[in-house]
Amino acid sequence: MRAVSGISATERAVQGFRALVRPEVWSALVQAGAHREYEPGQRLFSQGDQSGWLLVLVAGRVKVSYAERAGDELLLAVRGPGDLIGEFSGRDDAPRSATIQTLEHCVAYALPQDRFADFLRTHRIYRELDRYLMAKVRQSAAHTWRLAHQPTAARLASLLLEVLASAGPEHPSPARIPMSQAELAVALGLARSSVASTLARWRREGVVETGRAHIVLLDVEAIEREAARV
């Protein structure tokens, strides 16, 4: 396999809530939860479920999806190490607004919402949580714009870059995108044939390698150029 260009461990900065709090606060938050491990494809939360607890994600990537009653599903976001999962429902006690499913093996720590609320008070990090939630809202707005206005190749490239970025600095294989062509098509609301033809072109150009249920990014800079097209 060719070496991946355009990416290094130092460039993959710590992200999510972890990036907004002091290291000792993040460590204390992890220690406050119960250790959980999840296999690839496992559902963590289902849309419409009652809330009551959240997850502190420390390893692995997950996808956040929304579905209408008719069954049509659309990807809202990809989250990775350093993110909080399920914290929205704890703010208003409403049912889960999305489904969370693992893309790969994940490690997380589960906290009841009331324990998380106590943690926020003890460490006085309400402002950091508000910044984190606002960042998620802004990211969602940008994602919605891409879905509405970008051509197929740019939308696909943007999603692949989002999955790459969510891996975090400790991930051993960040450029291995653990999604099949069918999953990518569903996530973007595209025909599978459109995704397949785009990936076939990139494969011929040496930009990606494709497997049965994954994509490997070989040339990140080329993917970034595709994502910038409108």
mmCIF file with all atom_site columns, N, CA, C and O in Angstrom, residues 6-15 164-175:
data_model
loop_
_atom_site.group_PDB
_atom_site.id
_atom_site.type_symbol
_atom_site.label_atom_id
_atom_site.label_alt_id
_atom_site.label_comp_id
_atom_site.label_asym_id
_atom_site.label_entity_id
_atom_site.label_seq_id
_atom_site.pdbx_PDB_ins_code
_atom_site.Cartn_x
_atom_site.Cartn_y
_atom_site.Cartn_z
_atom_site.occupancy
_atom_site.B_iso_or_equiv
_atom_site.pdbx_formal_charge
_atom_site.auth_seq_id
_atom_site.auth_comp_id
_atom_site.auth_asym_id
_atom_site.auth_atom_id
_atom_site.pdbx_PDB_model_num
ATOM 1  N N  . GLY A 1 6   ? -0.298  13.863 2.989  1.00 0.00 ? 6   GLY A N  1
ATOM 2  C CA . GLY A 1 6   ? -1.135  14.965 3.463  1.00 0.00 ? 6   GLY A CA 1
ATOM 3  C C  . GLY A 1 6   ? -1.659  14.792 4.876  1.00 0.00 ? 6   GLY A C  1
ATOM 4  O O  . GLY A 1 6   ? -2.583  15.489 5.275  1.00 0.00 ? 6   GLY A O  1
ATOM 5  N N  . ILE A 1 7   ? -1.062  13.896 5.667  1.00 0.00 ? 7   ILE A N  1
ATOM 6  C CA . ILE A 1 7   ? -1.559  13.714 7.026  1.00 0.00 ? 7   ILE A CA 1
ATOM 7  C C  . ILE A 1 7   ? -0.432  13.225 7.919  1.00 0.00 ? 7   ILE A C  1
ATOM 8  O O  . ILE A 1 7   ? 0.433   12.469 7.484  1.00 0.00 ? 7   ILE A O  1
ATOM 9  N N  . SER A 1 8   ? -0.438  13.694 9.152  1.00 0.00 ? 8   SER A N  1
ATOM 10 C CA . SER A 1 8   ? 0.514   13.211 10.145 1.00 0.00 ? 8   SER A CA 1
ATOM 11 C C  . SER A 1 8   ? -0.165  13.179 11.493 1.00 0.00 ? 8   SER A C  1
ATOM 12 O O  . SER A 1 8   ? -1.201  13.818 11.703 1.00 0.00 ? 8   SER A O  1
ATOM 13 N N  . ALA A 1 9   ? 0.412   12.437 12.434 1.00 0.00 ? 9   ALA A N  1
ATOM 14 C CA . ALA A 1 9   ? -0.184  12.332 13.766 1.00 0.00 ? 9   ALA A CA 1
ATOM 15 C C  . ALA A 1 9   ? -0.245  13.694 14.438 1.00 0.00 ? 9   ALA A C  1
ATOM 16 O O  . ALA A 1 9   ? -1.196  14.008 15.156 1.00 0.00 ? 9   ALA A O  1
ATOM 17 N N  . THR A 1 10  ? 0.769   14.522 14.222 1.00 0.00 ? 10  THR A N  1
ATOM 18 C CA . THR A 1 10  ? 0.783   15.833 14.871 1.00 0.00 ? 10  THR A CA 1
ATOM 19 C C  . THR A 1 10  ? -0.296  16.749 14.314 1.00 0.00 ? 10  THR A C  1
ATOM 20 O O  . THR A 1 10  ? -0.768  17.651 15.002 1.00 0.00 ? 10  THR A O  1
ATOM 21 N N  . GLU A 1 11  ? -0.703  16.527 13.065 1.00 0.00 ? 11  GLU A N  1
ATOM 22 C CA . GLU A 1 11  ? -1.742  17.359 12.462 1.00 0.00 ? 11  GLU A CA 1
ATOM 23 C C  . GLU A 1 11  ? -3.133  16.963 12.947 1.00 0.00 ? 11  GLU A C  1
ATOM 24 O O  . GLU A 1 11  ? -4.068  17.751 12.865 1.00 0.00 ? 11  GLU A O  1
ATOM 25 N N  . ARG A 1 12  ? -3.266  15.733 13.445 1.00 0.00 ? 12  ARG A N  1
ATOM 26 C CA . ARG A 1 12  ? -4.561  15.274 13.932 1.00 0.00 ? 12  ARG A CA 1
ATOM 27 C C  . ARG A 1 12  ? -4.703  15.678 15.394 1.00 0.00 ? 12  ARG A C  1
ATOM 28 O O  . ARG A 1 12  ? -4.418  14.927 16.308 1.00 0.00 ? 12  ARG A O  1
ATOM 29 N N  . ALA A 1 13  ? -5.139  16.884 15.618 1.00 0.00 ? 13  ALA A N  1
ATOM 30 C CA . ALA A 1 13  ? -5.188  17.430 16.972 1.00 0.00 ? 13  ALA A CA 1
ATOM 31 C C  . ALA A 1 13  ? -6.324  16.823 17.787 1.00 0.00 ? 13  ALA A C  1
ATOM 32 O O  . ALA A 1 13  ? -7.294  16.298 17.250 1.00 0.00 ? 13  ALA A O  1
ATOM 33 N N  . VAL A 1 14  ? -6.161  16.918 19.101 1.00 0.00 ? 14  VAL A N  1
ATOM 34 C CA . VAL A 1 14  ? -7.239  16.543 20.010 1.00 0.00 ? 14  VAL A CA 1
ATOM 35 C C  . VAL A 1 14  ? -8.454  17.410 19.711 1.00 0.00 ? 14  VAL A C  1
ATOM 36 O O  . VAL A 1 14  ? -8.333  18.622 19.499 1.00 0.00 ? 14  VAL A O  1
ATOM 37 N N  . GLN A 1 15  ? -9.637  16.790 19.682 1.00 0.00 ? 15  GLN A N  1
ATOM 38 C CA . GLN A 1 15  ? -10.832 17.521 19.314 1.00 0.00 ? 15  GLN A CA 1
ATOM 39 C C  . GLN A 1 15  ? -11.934 17.309 20.349 1.00 0.00 ? 15  GLN A C  1
ATOM 40 O O  . GLN A 1 15  ? -11.739 16.656 21.368 1.00 0.00 ? 15  GLN A O  1
ATOM 41 N N  . LEU A 1 164 ? -12.083 10.937 8.650  1.00 0.00 ? 164 LEU A N  1
ATOM 42 C CA . LEU A 1 164 ? -10.646 10.987 8.904  1.00 0.00 ? 164 LEU A CA 1
ATOM 43 C C  . LEU A 1 164 ? -10.333 11.898 10.083 1.00 0.00 ? 164 LEU A C  1
ATOM 44 O O  . LEU A 1 164 ? -9.593  11.522 11.006 1.00 0.00 ? 164 LEU A O  1
ATOM 45 N N  . ALA A 1 165 ? -10.901 13.095 10.077 1.00 0.00 ? 165 ALA A N  1
ATOM 46 C CA . ALA A 1 165 ? -10.606 14.079 11.122 1.00 0.00 ? 165 ALA A CA 1
ATOM 47 C C  . ALA A 1 165 ? -11.080 13.622 12.496 1.00 0.00 ? 165 ALA A C  1
ATOM 48 O O  . ALA A 1 165 ? -10.478 13.970 13.514 1.00 0.00 ? 165 ALA A O  1
ATOM 49 N N  . SER A 1 166 ? -12.150 12.839 12.528 1.00 0.00 ? 166 SER A N  1
ATOM 50 C CA . SER A 1 166 ? -12.718 12.425 13.814 1.00 0.00 ? 166 SER A CA 1
ATOM 51 C C  . SER A 1 166 ? -11.904 11.332 14.493 1.00 0.00 ? 166 SER A C  1
ATOM 52 O O  . SER A 1 166 ? -12.163 11.000 15.653 1.00 0.00 ? 166 SER A O  1
ATOM 53 N N  . ALA A 1 167 ? -10.898 10.784 13.807 1.00 0.00 ? 167 ALA A N  1
ATOM 54 C CA . ALA A 1 167 ? -10.141 9.660  14.365 1.00 0.00 ? 167 ALA A CA 1
ATOM 55 C C  . ALA A 1 167 ? -9.356  10.038 15.606 1.00 0.00 ? 167 ALA A C  1
ATOM 56 O O  . ALA A 1 167 ? -9.166  9.215  16.513 1.00 0.00 ? 167 ALA A O  1
ATOM 57 N N  . GLY A 1 168 ? -8.858  11.267 15.675 1.00 0.00 ? 168 GLY A N  1
ATOM 58 C CA . GLY A 1 168 ? -8.045  11.674 16.803 1.00 0.00 ? 168 GLY A CA 1
ATOM 59 C C  . GLY A 1 168 ? -6.586  11.287 16.623 1.00 0.00 ? 168 GLY A C  1
ATOM 60 O O  . GLY A 1 168 ? -6.242  10.451 15.781 1.00 0.00 ? 168 GLY A O  1
ATOM 61 N N  . PRO A 1 169 ? -5.691  11.887 17.401 1.00 0.00 ? 169 PRO A N  1
ATOM 62 C CA . PRO A 1 169 ? -4.252  11.686 17.208 1.00 0.00 ? 169 PRO A CA 1
ATOM 63 C C  . PRO A 1 169 ? -3.738  10.307 17.583 1.00 0.00 ? 169 PRO A C  1
ATOM 64 O O  . PRO A 1 169 ? -2.667  9.903  17.132 1.00 0.00 ? 169 PRO A O  1
ATOM 65 N N  . GLU A 1 170 ? -4.483  9.546  18.411 1.00 0.00 ? 170 GLU A N  1
ATOM 66 C CA . GLU A 1 170 ? -3.987  8.244  18.847 1.00 0.00 ? 170 GLU A CA 1
ATOM 67 C C  . GLU A 1 170 ? -4.430  7.092  17.947 1.00 0.00 ? 170 GLU A C  1
ATOM 68 O O  . GLU A 1 170 ? -4.000  5.960  18.144 1.00 0.00 ? 170 GLU A O  1
ATOM 69 N N  . HIS A 1 171 ? -5.275  7.365  16.981 1.00 0.00 ? 171 HIS A N  1
ATOM 70 C CA . HIS A 1 171 ? -5.806  6.278  16.144 1.00 0.00 ? 171 HIS A CA 1
ATOM 71 C C  . HIS A 1 171 ? -4.691  5.674  15.287 1.00 0.00 ? 171 HIS A C  1
ATOM 72 O O  . HIS A 1 171 ? -3.951  6.406  14.622 1.00 0.00 ? 171 HIS A O  1
ATOM 73 N N  . PRO A 1 172 ? -4.564  4.337  15.262 1.00 0.00 ? 172 PRO A N  1
ATOM 74 C CA . PRO A 1 172 ? -3.471  3.711  14.507 1.00 0.00 ? 172 PRO A CA 1
ATOM 75 C C  . PRO A 1 172 ? -3.651  3.752  12.997 1.00 0.00 ? 172 PRO A C  1
ATOM 76 O O  . PRO A 1 172 ? -2.663  3.712  12.257 1.00 0.00 ? 172 PRO A O  1
ATOM 77 N N  . SER A 1 173 ? -4.904  3.824  12.512 1.00 0.00 ? 173 SER A N  1
ATOM 78 C CA . SER A 1 173 ? -5.156  3.792  11.062 1.00 0.00 ? 173 SER A CA 1
ATOM 79 C C  . SER A 1 173 ? -6.257  4.788  10.705 1.00 0.00 ? 173 SER A C  1
ATOM 80 O O  . SER A 1 173 ? -7.346  4.395  10.263 1.00 0.00 ? 173 SER A O  1
ATOM 81 N N  . PRO A 1 174 ? -6.008  6.080  10.875 1.00 0.00 ? 174 PRO A N  1
ATOM 82 C CA . PRO A 1 174 ? -7.070  7.071  10.668 1.00 0.00 ? 174 PRO A CA 1
ATOM 83 C C  . PRO A 1 174 ? -7.582  7.130  9.239  1.00 0.00 ? 174 PRO A C  1
ATOM 84 O O  . PRO A 1 174 ? -8.741  7.467  9.004  1.00 0.00 ? 174 PRO A O  1
ATOM 85 N N  . ALA A 1 175 ? -6.716  6.820  8.267  1.00 0.00 ? 175 ALA A N  1
ATOM 86 C CA . ALA A 1 175 ? -7.109  6.928  6.863  1.00 0.00 ? 175 ALA A CA 1
ATOM 87 C C  . ALA A 1 175 ? -7.904  5.729  6.379  1.00 0.00 ? 175 ALA A C  1
ATOM 88 O O  . ALA A 1 175 ? -8.343  5.699  5.226  1.00 0.00 ? 175 ALA A O  1
#
